[in-house]
XYZ file of C-alpha atoms in Angstrom:
710
model
C -50.550 14.007 174.455
C -48.154 16.100 176.454
C -46.583 19.402 175.610
C -42.841 19.559 175.203
C -42.396 20.505 178.850
C -40.323 19.054 181.649
C -43.228 19.495 184.037
C -44.786 16.033 184.492
C -48.396 15.141 185.058
C -49.714 12.978 187.894
C -52.314 11.170 185.762
C -52.713 7.513 186.675
C -51.064 4.706 184.752
C -54.224 2.771 183.941
C -57.327 4.949 183.604
C -60.617 3.026 183.908
C -61.897 1.663 180.642
C -65.138 0.229 179.404
C -64.414 -3.463 178.857
C -66.982 -3.562 176.086
C -64.942 -1.145 174.016
C -61.484 -2.410 174.787
C -61.460 -4.628 171.721
C -62.761 -1.991 169.327
C -60.916 -1.385 166.083
C -60.616 2.388 165.947
C -58.663 2.462 162.699
C -61.583 1.028 160.759
C -64.352 3.138 162.291
C -66.407 5.068 159.744
C -66.760 8.127 161.975
C -63.537 8.222 163.940
C -60.437 9.907 162.543
C -57.196 8.018 162.024
C -54.779 9.604 164.481
C -51.194 8.352 164.598
C -49.015 9.176 167.584
C -45.273 9.542 167.007
C -43.571 8.805 170.322
C -40.082 8.335 171.728
C -37.922 9.628 174.558
C -36.841 13.288 174.191
C -33.987 13.417 171.690
C -35.084 10.397 169.630
C -35.869 12.546 166.579
C -39.662 12.749 166.554
C -39.860 16.311 165.233
C -37.162 15.673 162.619
C -38.987 12.578 161.335
C -42.373 14.347 161.331
C -40.949 17.173 159.203
C -39.468 14.724 156.718
C -42.764 12.824 156.555
C -44.564 16.086 155.815
C -42.222 16.673 152.877
C -42.577 13.067 151.681
C -46.351 12.631 152.040
C -47.620 16.167 151.604
C -50.697 17.544 153.319
C -53.513 16.573 150.957
C -54.286 13.389 152.878
C -52.215 13.925 156.029
C -52.116 16.552 158.773
C -49.068 16.975 161.012
C -49.168 18.268 164.580
C -46.514 19.020 167.191
C -47.895 18.467 170.696
C -46.328 21.552 172.223
C -47.462 23.721 169.287
C -51.075 22.606 169.788
C -50.848 23.507 173.478
C -49.380 26.892 172.527
C -52.317 27.522 170.166
C -55.257 26.500 172.321
C -54.154 27.608 175.811
C -54.767 31.289 176.607
C -51.310 32.766 177.056
C -49.669 29.943 175.110
C -47.117 27.387 176.221
C -45.593 29.653 178.865
C -48.953 30.070 180.593
C -49.571 26.328 180.339
C -46.329 25.544 182.154
C -47.448 27.650 185.112
C -50.783 25.820 185.514
C -51.580 23.247 188.183
C -51.701 19.608 187.100
C -55.521 19.314 186.830
C -55.581 22.322 184.484
C -52.713 20.900 182.443
C -54.560 17.618 182.116
C -57.623 19.498 180.885
C -55.698 21.320 178.138
C -53.836 18.205 177.048
C -57.164 16.471 176.562
C -58.569 19.491 174.730
C -55.569 19.446 172.383
C -55.898 15.808 171.310
C -59.702 16.061 171.139
C -59.328 19.064 168.832
C -56.991 17.113 166.544
C -59.361 14.165 166.428
C -62.369 16.349 165.602
C -60.502 18.312 162.946
C -59.296 15.194 161.131
C -62.681 13.495 161.400
C -64.085 16.457 159.454
C -61.228 16.712 156.952
C -60.812 12.920 156.599
C -57.067 13.394 156.828
C -54.725 11.108 158.727
C -53.273 12.971 161.706
C -49.635 12.463 162.678
C -49.011 13.828 166.173
C -45.687 14.066 168.001
C -45.862 14.012 171.764
C -44.653 12.557 175.043
C -45.798 9.545 176.995
C -43.866 10.155 180.208
C -41.108 12.223 181.794
C -38.471 10.734 184.058
C -35.911 12.924 185.753
C -32.749 10.999 186.480
C -32.444 10.321 190.201
C -36.179 9.987 190.757
C -37.415 6.539 191.733
C -40.310 6.404 189.321
C -41.477 7.917 186.057
C -44.486 10.212 185.742
C -46.924 9.640 182.875
C -48.303 12.576 180.915
C -50.763 10.806 178.640
C -54.515 11.250 179.105
C -57.645 9.177 178.688
C -58.393 11.252 175.588
C -55.115 10.025 174.089
C -56.247 6.434 174.574
C -59.658 7.254 173.115
C -58.316 9.184 170.108
C -55.142 7.501 168.907
C -55.638 4.649 166.460
C -51.918 3.961 165.982
C -48.772 4.716 167.964
C -45.356 4.568 166.306
C -42.420 4.537 168.682
C -38.931 5.621 167.640
C -36.700 2.856 168.991
C -33.398 4.717 168.737
C -30.270 3.362 170.479
C -29.776 5.052 173.852
C -26.222 6.074 173.001
C -27.468 7.927 169.926
C -30.204 9.676 171.922
C -27.701 10.739 174.594
C -25.371 12.217 171.972
C -28.221 14.069 170.251
C -29.308 15.578 173.556
C -25.801 16.858 174.205
C -25.509 18.371 170.723
C -29.000 19.921 170.625
C -28.446 23.650 170.294
C -32.128 24.570 169.999
C -33.484 23.098 173.227
C -32.243 23.054 176.773
C -32.093 19.391 177.819
C -31.074 18.164 181.251
C -28.048 15.850 181.356
C -29.204 12.218 181.242
C -27.042 9.122 181.329
C -27.240 6.334 178.770
C -28.254 3.914 181.537
C -31.170 6.108 182.581
C -32.285 6.621 178.976
C -32.269 2.842 178.540
C -34.482 2.384 181.601
C -36.779 5.226 180.501
C -37.119 3.909 176.963
C -37.807 0.355 178.103
C -40.520 1.557 180.482
C -42.198 3.505 177.681
C -42.090 0.628 175.203
C -43.437 -1.920 177.688
C -46.230 0.269 179.039
C -47.240 1.677 175.665
C -47.534 -1.762 174.070
C -49.721 -3.008 176.918
C -51.942 0.088 176.854
C -52.295 -0.126 173.087
C -53.334 -3.783 173.221
C -55.851 -2.958 175.942
C -57.375 -0.052 174.013
C -57.414 -1.314 170.428
C -54.510 0.902 169.316
C -52.000 -0.474 166.812
C -48.418 -0.177 168.070
C -45.152 -0.305 166.127
C -41.574 0.023 167.263
C -39.846 1.868 164.425
C -36.500 0.115 163.948
C -33.522 2.452 164.069
C -31.694 0.694 161.259
C -32.465 0.942 157.552
C -34.504 3.508 155.669
C -36.759 4.788 158.443
C -38.467 7.448 156.310
C -39.385 4.958 153.596
C -40.755 2.360 156.012
C -42.803 4.844 158.036
C -44.233 6.609 154.978
C -45.166 3.216 153.480
C -46.997 2.312 156.680
C -48.819 5.651 156.821
C -50.022 5.277 153.239
C -51.245 1.788 154.102
C -52.972 3.042 157.262
C -54.878 5.646 155.268
C -56.859 3.181 153.176
C -56.637 -0.182 154.971
C -59.987 -1.025 156.571
C -61.726 -4.283 157.334
C -63.826 -3.950 154.168
C -60.792 -3.070 152.048
C -58.945 -6.055 153.493
C -61.766 -8.414 152.505
C -61.919 -6.944 148.996
C -58.198 -7.639 148.521
C -58.649 -11.238 149.693
C -61.654 -11.703 147.384
C -59.692 -10.271 144.472
C -56.887 -12.759 145.052
C -59.436 -15.585 145.241
C -61.095 -14.452 142.005
C -57.693 -14.527 140.309
C -57.285 -18.128 141.472
C -60.656 -19.115 140.030
C -60.241 -17.243 136.745
C -56.854 -18.888 136.268
C -58.806 -22.144 136.003
C -60.216 -20.874 132.691
C -63.735 -21.961 133.499
C -62.890 -25.607 134.004
C -62.958 -25.701 137.807
C -65.825 -27.573 139.428
C -64.340 -28.323 142.834
C -62.021 -26.342 145.108
C -60.009 -27.546 148.078
C -59.506 -24.776 150.658
C -56.789 -25.612 153.149
C -55.499 -24.016 156.317
C -51.702 -24.221 156.626
C -50.242 -24.288 160.147
C -50.995 -27.572 161.950
C -53.121 -28.646 159.000
C -50.771 -29.207 156.067
C -47.976 -29.844 158.548
C -47.693 -30.513 162.261
C -45.674 -27.335 162.839
C -46.937 -23.892 163.813
C -44.776 -21.620 161.662
C -45.620 -18.534 163.737
C -44.251 -20.168 166.870
C -41.181 -21.357 164.958
C -40.603 -17.853 163.618
C -40.549 -16.263 167.084
C -38.430 -19.089 168.431
C -35.916 -18.361 165.679
C -35.951 -14.669 166.615
C -35.354 -15.476 170.276
C -32.484 -17.845 169.456
C -30.755 -15.504 167.022
C -30.946 -12.514 169.350
C -30.378 -14.541 172.509
C -33.395 -12.998 174.206
C -37.154 -13.286 174.208
C -39.321 -10.207 174.505
C -42.567 -11.784 175.670
C -44.527 -8.637 174.908
C -43.734 -9.088 171.229
C -44.920 -12.670 170.763
C -48.157 -13.610 169.023
C -49.285 -15.523 172.096
C -49.242 -12.319 174.169
C -51.063 -10.429 171.421
C -53.880 -12.928 170.910
C -54.383 -13.312 174.662
C -54.913 -9.556 174.943
C -58.355 -7.904 174.672
C -57.777 -7.718 170.907
C -58.338 -11.486 170.702
C -58.323 -12.745 167.106
C -59.903 -9.629 165.607
C -58.976 -7.859 162.382
C -57.116 -5.316 164.533
C -55.157 -8.102 166.241
C -53.985 -9.516 162.916
C -53.032 -6.028 161.730
C -51.019 -5.707 164.934
C -49.347 -9.027 164.154
C -48.183 -7.547 160.839
C -46.529 -4.693 162.744
C -44.828 -7.209 165.051
C -43.369 -8.937 162.006
C -42.304 -5.566 160.611
C -40.345 -4.977 163.831
C -38.177 -8.030 163.196
C -36.222 -6.417 160.374
C -36.238 -5.282 156.764
C -37.453 -7.440 153.876
C -34.116 -9.195 153.452
C -33.819 -10.065 157.152
C -37.436 -11.201 157.280
C -37.020 -13.406 154.216
C -33.944 -15.030 155.735
C -35.856 -15.963 158.909
C -38.731 -17.318 156.808
C -36.280 -19.409 154.803
C -34.871 -20.907 157.993
C -38.338 -21.689 159.356
C -39.576 -23.159 156.063
C -36.648 -25.548 155.991
C -37.868 -27.096 159.250
C -41.485 -27.561 158.124
C -42.482 -30.986 156.870
C -45.791 -31.295 155.065
C -47.844 -34.367 155.825
C -47.191 -36.798 152.943
C -50.922 -37.511 152.727
C -51.518 -33.876 151.807
C -48.585 -33.810 149.407
C -50.030 -36.798 147.546
C -53.513 -35.317 147.495
C -52.269 -31.985 146.158
C -50.174 -33.740 143.527
C -53.388 -35.346 142.287
C -54.995 -31.899 142.182
C -52.162 -30.726 139.943
C -53.209 -33.326 137.372
C -56.851 -32.254 137.322
C -58.391 -29.397 135.360
C -61.712 -29.514 137.183
C -60.270 -29.477 140.725
C -58.243 -26.663 142.260
C -56.613 -26.035 145.614
C -55.911 -22.854 147.553
C -54.125 -22.506 150.875
C -55.682 -19.725 152.971
C -53.503 -19.040 155.985
C -53.672 -16.688 158.951
C -49.935 -17.275 159.214
C -46.981 -16.123 157.146
C -47.432 -16.258 153.385
C -43.670 -16.053 152.843
C -42.986 -19.259 154.783
C -45.714 -21.270 153.092
C -44.688 -20.069 149.662
C -41.237 -21.505 150.316
C -42.688 -24.775 151.653
C -44.956 -25.242 148.629
C -42.115 -24.417 146.244
C -39.959 -26.988 147.945
C -42.650 -29.629 147.467
C -43.102 -28.691 143.791
C -46.669 -27.566 144.414
C -46.481 -23.780 144.216
C -47.447 -23.517 140.537
C -50.682 -25.464 140.999
C -51.622 -24.883 144.640
C -52.488 -21.220 145.109
C -51.762 -19.288 148.293
C -53.540 -16.440 150.084
C -51.887 -15.067 153.195
C -50.178 -12.054 154.749
C -47.591 -11.201 157.356
C -46.023 -8.010 156.010
C -47.419 -4.637 154.942
C -46.375 -5.415 151.376
C -48.734 -8.422 151.316
C -51.650 -5.991 151.402
C -53.973 -8.045 153.586
C -54.451 -10.077 156.732
C -56.369 -13.356 156.890
C -58.830 -13.657 159.761
C -61.410 -16.315 160.590
C -64.029 -14.066 159.018
C -62.020 -13.744 155.807
C -61.644 -17.523 155.587
C -65.386 -17.994 155.907
C -66.131 -15.272 153.363
C -63.796 -16.804 150.788
C -65.424 -20.221 151.055
C -68.843 -18.601 150.732
C -67.641 -16.709 147.656
C -66.359 -19.882 146.029
C -69.790 -21.454 146.462
C -72.139 -18.535 145.906
C -70.290 -16.432 143.344
C -68.178 -18.966 141.509
C -70.539 -21.924 142.045
C -67.793 -24.360 143.003
C -68.045 -27.437 145.191
C -65.850 -26.790 148.235
C -63.902 -29.069 150.528
C -62.376 -27.273 153.534
C -59.571 -28.527 155.776
C -58.639 -26.918 159.092
C -57.544 -27.627 162.624
C -58.492 -24.744 164.937
C -61.338 -22.425 165.984
C -60.026 -19.908 163.431
C -61.058 -22.419 160.754
C -64.544 -23.118 162.067
C -66.275 -20.420 160.011
C -64.546 -21.705 156.889
C -65.474 -25.287 157.733
C -69.066 -24.307 158.458
C -69.599 -22.820 154.991
C -67.997 -25.619 152.961
C -69.842 -28.481 151.296
C -67.500 -30.881 153.091
C -65.541 -30.042 156.255
C -62.498 -32.024 157.330
C -61.061 -31.359 160.788
C -57.344 -32.167 160.819
C -56.238 -33.603 164.170
C -52.589 -33.712 165.214
C -50.721 -34.956 168.251
C -52.411 -34.119 171.535
C -49.503 -32.053 172.841
C -49.359 -29.789 169.771
C -52.926 -29.492 168.504
C -55.289 -26.650 169.391
C -56.620 -27.103 172.907
C -59.528 -24.718 172.290
C -60.859 -26.724 169.323
C -62.226 -29.566 171.465
C -64.478 -27.233 173.429
C -65.666 -25.424 170.286
C -66.431 -28.648 168.461
C -68.082 -30.213 171.482
C -70.427 -27.263 171.942
C -71.236 -27.159 168.237
C -71.814 -30.892 167.977
C -74.144 -30.775 170.953
C -76.345 -28.320 169.055
C -77.393 -30.863 166.456
C -76.298 -34.383 165.582
C -77.624 -37.077 163.277
C -75.597 -40.290 163.217
C -77.653 -41.623 160.319
C -75.820 -39.221 158.009
C -72.495 -40.815 158.991
C -71.316 -37.247 159.474
C -71.281 -34.753 162.290
C -73.615 -31.822 161.899
C -72.091 -28.751 163.470
C -73.679 -25.451 164.365
C -77.074 -24.108 163.405
C -76.182 -24.061 159.688
C -76.001 -27.864 159.571
C -72.351 -28.315 158.670
C -71.108 -31.829 158.019
C -67.644 -32.653 159.289
C -65.291 -35.577 159.630
C -61.833 -35.822 161.117
C -58.545 -37.014 159.730
C -55.824 -37.907 162.214
C -52.233 -37.039 161.241
C -50.049 -38.841 162.039
C -52.305 -41.869 161.920
C -51.296 -43.034 165.408
C -52.513 -39.810 167.072
C -55.695 -39.981 169.123
C -58.886 -38.597 167.553
C -60.816 -35.608 168.842
C -63.968 -36.121 170.904
C -65.318 -39.483 169.733
C -65.532 -41.064 166.330
C -69.293 -41.441 166.445
C -69.858 -37.731 166.722
C -66.902 -36.820 164.496
C -66.273 -39.802 162.183
C -62.777 -40.778 161.151
C -61.600 -40.801 157.548
C -58.303 -41.112 155.698
C -56.973 -38.847 152.974
C -55.702 -41.921 151.143
C -59.109 -43.650 151.139
C -60.284 -44.385 147.591
C -63.876 -43.364 148.262
C -62.684 -40.016 149.588
C -60.371 -39.431 146.616
C -63.113 -40.407 144.153
C -65.596 -38.091 145.847
C -63.169 -35.155 145.572
C -62.238 -35.716 141.955
C -65.618 -36.705 140.507
C -67.218 -34.163 138.158
C -69.674 -31.877 139.918
C -71.948 -29.027 138.964
C -73.884 -26.625 141.122
C -76.957 -24.604 140.311
C -77.666 -21.384 142.167
C -81.025 -22.041 143.786
C -84.004 -23.312 141.737
C -83.317 -23.524 138.016
C -86.724 -22.105 137.102
C -88.455 -19.398 139.126
C -91.799 -17.876 138.172
C -94.316 -15.470 139.690
C -97.575 -17.102 138.599
C -98.810 -17.501 142.186
C -98.192 -13.822 143.033
C -101.039 -11.314 143.000
C -98.678 -8.652 141.702
C -97.882 -10.839 138.698
C -101.564 -11.092 137.777
C -101.818 -7.320 137.672
C -98.573 -6.940 135.745
C -99.435 -9.578 133.136
C -102.886 -8.116 132.384
C -101.785 -5.270 130.043
C -99.330 -7.653 128.388
C -102.190 -10.000 127.449
C -104.672 -7.230 126.609
C -105.031 -6.976 122.803
C -106.015 -3.320 123.170
C -102.645 -2.387 124.651
C -99.780 -1.785 122.222
C -96.927 0.580 121.421
C -95.809 2.936 124.179
C -98.240 1.555 126.770
C -97.201 -2.032 126.130
C -93.509 -1.128 126.259
C -94.126 0.538 129.612
C -95.931 -2.585 130.850
C -92.943 -4.729 129.837
C -90.600 -2.275 131.514
C -92.548 -2.566 134.774
C -92.365 -6.356 134.551
C -88.606 -6.177 134.076
C -88.235 -3.994 137.180
C -90.493 -6.315 139.185
C -88.667 -9.510 138.216
C -85.328 -7.828 138.912
C -86.188 -6.574 142.380
C -88.333 -9.513 143.486
C -86.420 -12.491 142.078
C -83.011 -11.603 140.657
C -81.989 -10.175 144.023
C -82.598 -13.633 145.527
C -80.893 -15.542 142.727
C -77.810 -13.298 142.619
C -77.809 -11.808 146.123
C -77.491 -8.358 147.703
C -74.632 -6.307 149.106
C -74.807 -3.334 151.442
C -73.064 0.001 151.006
C -73.046 3.257 153.000
C -75.600 5.977 152.267
C -76.703 9.090 154.124
C -80.156 9.174 155.679
C -82.317 12.251 155.123
C -81.662 13.108 158.769
C -77.924 13.180 158.091
C -76.613 9.985 159.680
C -74.770 7.300 157.728
C -76.828 4.106 157.245
C -76.733 0.943 155.129
C -78.163 0.900 151.623
C -78.521 -2.199 149.457
C -77.930 -3.067 145.836
C -77.476 -6.140 143.661
C -74.447 -8.186 144.605
C -71.591 -7.100 142.306
C -73.963 -4.859 140.382
C -71.143 -3.254 138.400
C -69.959 -6.722 137.408
C -73.350 -7.586 135.907
C -74.149 -7.410 132.179
C -77.787 -7.029 131.062
C -78.365 -8.242 127.502
C -81.533 -7.173 125.677
C -82.434 -9.842 123.103
C -83.627 -7.638 120.275
C -86.008 -6.417 119.573
C -88.721 -7.824 121.804
C -86.551 -8.031 124.907
C -85.493 -4.377 125.019
C -88.383 -2.835 127.032
C -88.206 -5.535 129.725
C -84.409 -5.289 129.798
C -84.701 -1.548 130.356
C -86.864 -2.318 133.396
C -84.141 -4.620 134.726
C -81.646 -1.846 134.076
C -83.825 0.612 136.008
C -83.432 -1.652 139.046
C -79.692 -2.232 138.552
C -78.435 1.079 137.236
C -74.724 0.298 137.679
C -74.909 -2.778 135.425
C -73.675 -2.834 131.826
C -76.458 -2.759 129.188
C -75.955 -4.490 125.823
C -78.225 -4.924 122.777
C -77.908 -8.239 120.917
C -79.974 -9.376 117.931
C -77.996 -12.589 117.661
C -75.455 -14.357 119.906
C -72.389 -13.096 118.035
C -73.398 -9.512 118.907
C -72.265 -10.324 122.434
C -68.498 -9.903 122.535
C -65.809 -10.999 124.987
C -65.282 -7.469 126.309
C -68.948 -7.340 127.367
C -68.229 -10.157 129.826
C -64.621 -9.463 130.777
C -64.367 -9.038 134.543
C -68.101 -9.678 134.935
C -69.697 -12.176 137.309
C -73.288 -12.312 136.028
C -74.986 -11.964 132.654
C -78.760 -11.443 132.483
C -80.346 -12.423 129.156
C -83.730 -10.688 128.745
C -86.446 -11.574 126.229
C -90.157 -10.892 126.245
C -91.214 -14.419 125.298
C -89.481 -17.821 125.315
C -91.262 -20.278 123.040
C -89.137 -23.319 122.121
C -86.120 -21.899 123.950
C -83.876 -22.272 120.905
C -82.746 -18.628 120.915
C -82.047 -18.670 124.649
C -79.976 -21.856 124.309
C -77.926 -20.364 121.475
C -77.151 -17.330 123.653
C -76.250 -19.525 126.648
C -73.848 -21.615 124.570
C -72.242 -18.480 123.151
C -71.832 -16.959 126.612
C -70.260 -20.177 127.883
C -67.813 -20.072 124.965
C -66.815 -16.558 125.997
C -66.840 -17.075 129.769
C -67.176 -20.585 131.142
C -67.847 -19.736 134.808
C -70.061 -16.663 134.632
C -73.502 -16.899 136.205
C -76.280 -16.740 133.580
C -79.868 -15.757 134.363
C -82.552 -15.819 131.648
C -85.380 -13.350 132.303
C -88.623 -13.502 130.335
C -92.197 -12.303 130.585
C -93.681 -15.552 129.302
C -92.102 -18.999 128.965
C -93.875 -21.927 127.331
C -94.093 -24.733 129.902
C -93.004 -27.386 127.374
C -89.747 -25.520 126.784
C -88.591 -26.162 130.350
C -90.062 -29.638 130.546
C -88.400 -31.100 127.470
C -86.354 -30.036 124.518
C -83.131 -28.080 124.184
C -83.820 -25.499 126.915
C -84.753 -28.156 129.465
C -81.580 -30.060 128.620
C -79.459 -26.910 128.904
C -80.933 -26.023 132.285
C -80.237 -29.541 133.519
C -76.617 -29.815 132.449
C -75.285 -26.291 132.921
C -74.232 -24.968 136.305
C -74.676 -21.288 137.115
C -77.808 -21.095 134.984
C -81.272 -19.999 136.123
C -84.495 -18.888 134.461
C -86.837 -16.257 135.897
C -90.280 -15.704 134.337
C -93.388 -13.709 135.122
C -95.573 -16.620 134.025
C -95.475 -20.051 132.417
C -97.845 -20.716 129.550
C -99.381 -24.083 128.753
C -100.468 -22.748 125.373
C -98.318 -23.860 122.456
C -98.582 -20.747 120.343
C -96.081 -18.678 118.414
C -97.330 -15.204 117.503
C -97.083 -13.602 114.077
C -98.322 -10.426 112.510
C -100.802 -8.752 114.869
C -100.158 -11.334 117.603
C -96.363 -11.127 117.545
C -95.130 -9.493 120.730
C -92.370 -7.552 118.931
C -94.872 -6.098 116.469
C -97.280 -5.134 119.270
C -94.472 -3.479 121.230
C -93.387 -1.256 118.339
C -96.675 -0.765 116.424
C -95.519 -2.749 113.399
C -98.411 -5.224 113.292
C -99.473 -3.882 109.878
C -96.126 -4.647 108.264
C -95.677 -7.897 106.303
């Protein structure tokens, strides 16, 4: 960051960098401040825009800095003294200034907006002189560049009555501005800094303030949560009837075209030029690779192309040239007729284009779409997001998943699906990198007896479909077997009814030493009342922490260590979206133990199934039914059926201290466990004794000292 001075620095153009950190994503770091640089040639209106942003956004979540003012504050003698220093001293104070801003905003958790200079270039000199520092590259997370027409800048400089500006021609300003834009974009890509050329047309204040608000909260974790929320909406729209989900990539999967490439080709044709530094190919070949930061940068590239109306027009033109493979159109039309099968397109490309394509094919109402491309979309889709969504469909929603993709960006998604289909296009257009990735993965493990390829250490099964049918297959058809989307066996296998069960249906702790200790006071006739309730409570906590965490899963979240540093803590997966139901009255003490382990979960008392209402399950992902003893299983089955009537897809876990072995071997509970997906039973022990307590032997009476009552 340079002071507003005409004295240039001699710092080098490309300071050395650690290659291991070049691809970092500073904007999502938990400890690093978000620092946004506002750049542009002198006279472009940086200070004016910063002042308007301060009025628009306020200073509760944002802090605004003028580069020259920071120099004036921190340098002994102020800006005047700074201007008289030698270059090494100036460099030192520039670095101190930006470091101070970064440290201050890391403490305050505010987003810093800093105006400054990248270079100075006196007209007549052969070359520019950069005034940025290594600290700038280490501190800035975003750089916004005011791309104001040179003629406008020249006029502003002439009319500026507050500052003395040297006469500069429009031609020189054009050369200066182009040098800054080119060098800044390259440096940003190399150092993990997001870069945006602020278009001069339209409502600049509105667009920049919208971006800054987005920057403040958009992290990798936030991005995934938005994607998961959209996926959950897709599943819940199925009203509990979905059993199978098709997850499809878009570009070069549903169609032969790459809509991103077509978009930039359209831009180049319409503007009769091609700025190579702005294309996706240049971005993804940079050190950013295909990271979350790279896809966020892609959004900013699309924002540079124009306002919403201009962007939509380009998308409309591109969509009109995209032709979906008829095999996929037919398959997705079949999906539209099924209640148990759904389809969702998850694309790293432009949501707007694929929305138009699906609408054109009459599929948009039934085939759901998750994708980004603009700030207003709220998310970006990365390879990691694709994989996480498939995993969520299987693990959280218990659906059978077919995944279709064509490139390395789809491999994580393919690896987590029940069935993976690699879509192979014409040799000249398909992903060149995919062959190497598949070949390496196939070499890891292969079993031809399965009539499927097994890819990667997770044992993924994959086949390939060649579209058009006369294209050559990938690798060889022994390692990656061929199939056809129109094949009857394939269609039948997709649309047959399926159910999944999360892990073993019945889990017990009878072989655990801890269980023997825990069950002793429960079986001891001398223990009753408060002591017995405490014993049941301990059992509930034990079953929750030892077994429910495996059945449901864990998630991590940030906590502070006693020594002060931020570390990972763990809790039940979607703990707040879990409902614990105490089957009254015997189940209450054990349910309280479960609640002790999962303190963010909802707790509900229910004497009979109808006590459990729809609002107890609304927005929830898991319901835990807790009883002290399961004899015939009749009560548990009645609760399960009632829960399924209220929420057809929610995961149900029955927790009990004792379960009669016959109940899970035959009868209504055994039948329910066998035919219902998303249903598990967790017990401390199984009992071979066919005995139902009453009076002094009834567990409820022993728990509450009512054994003497009739």
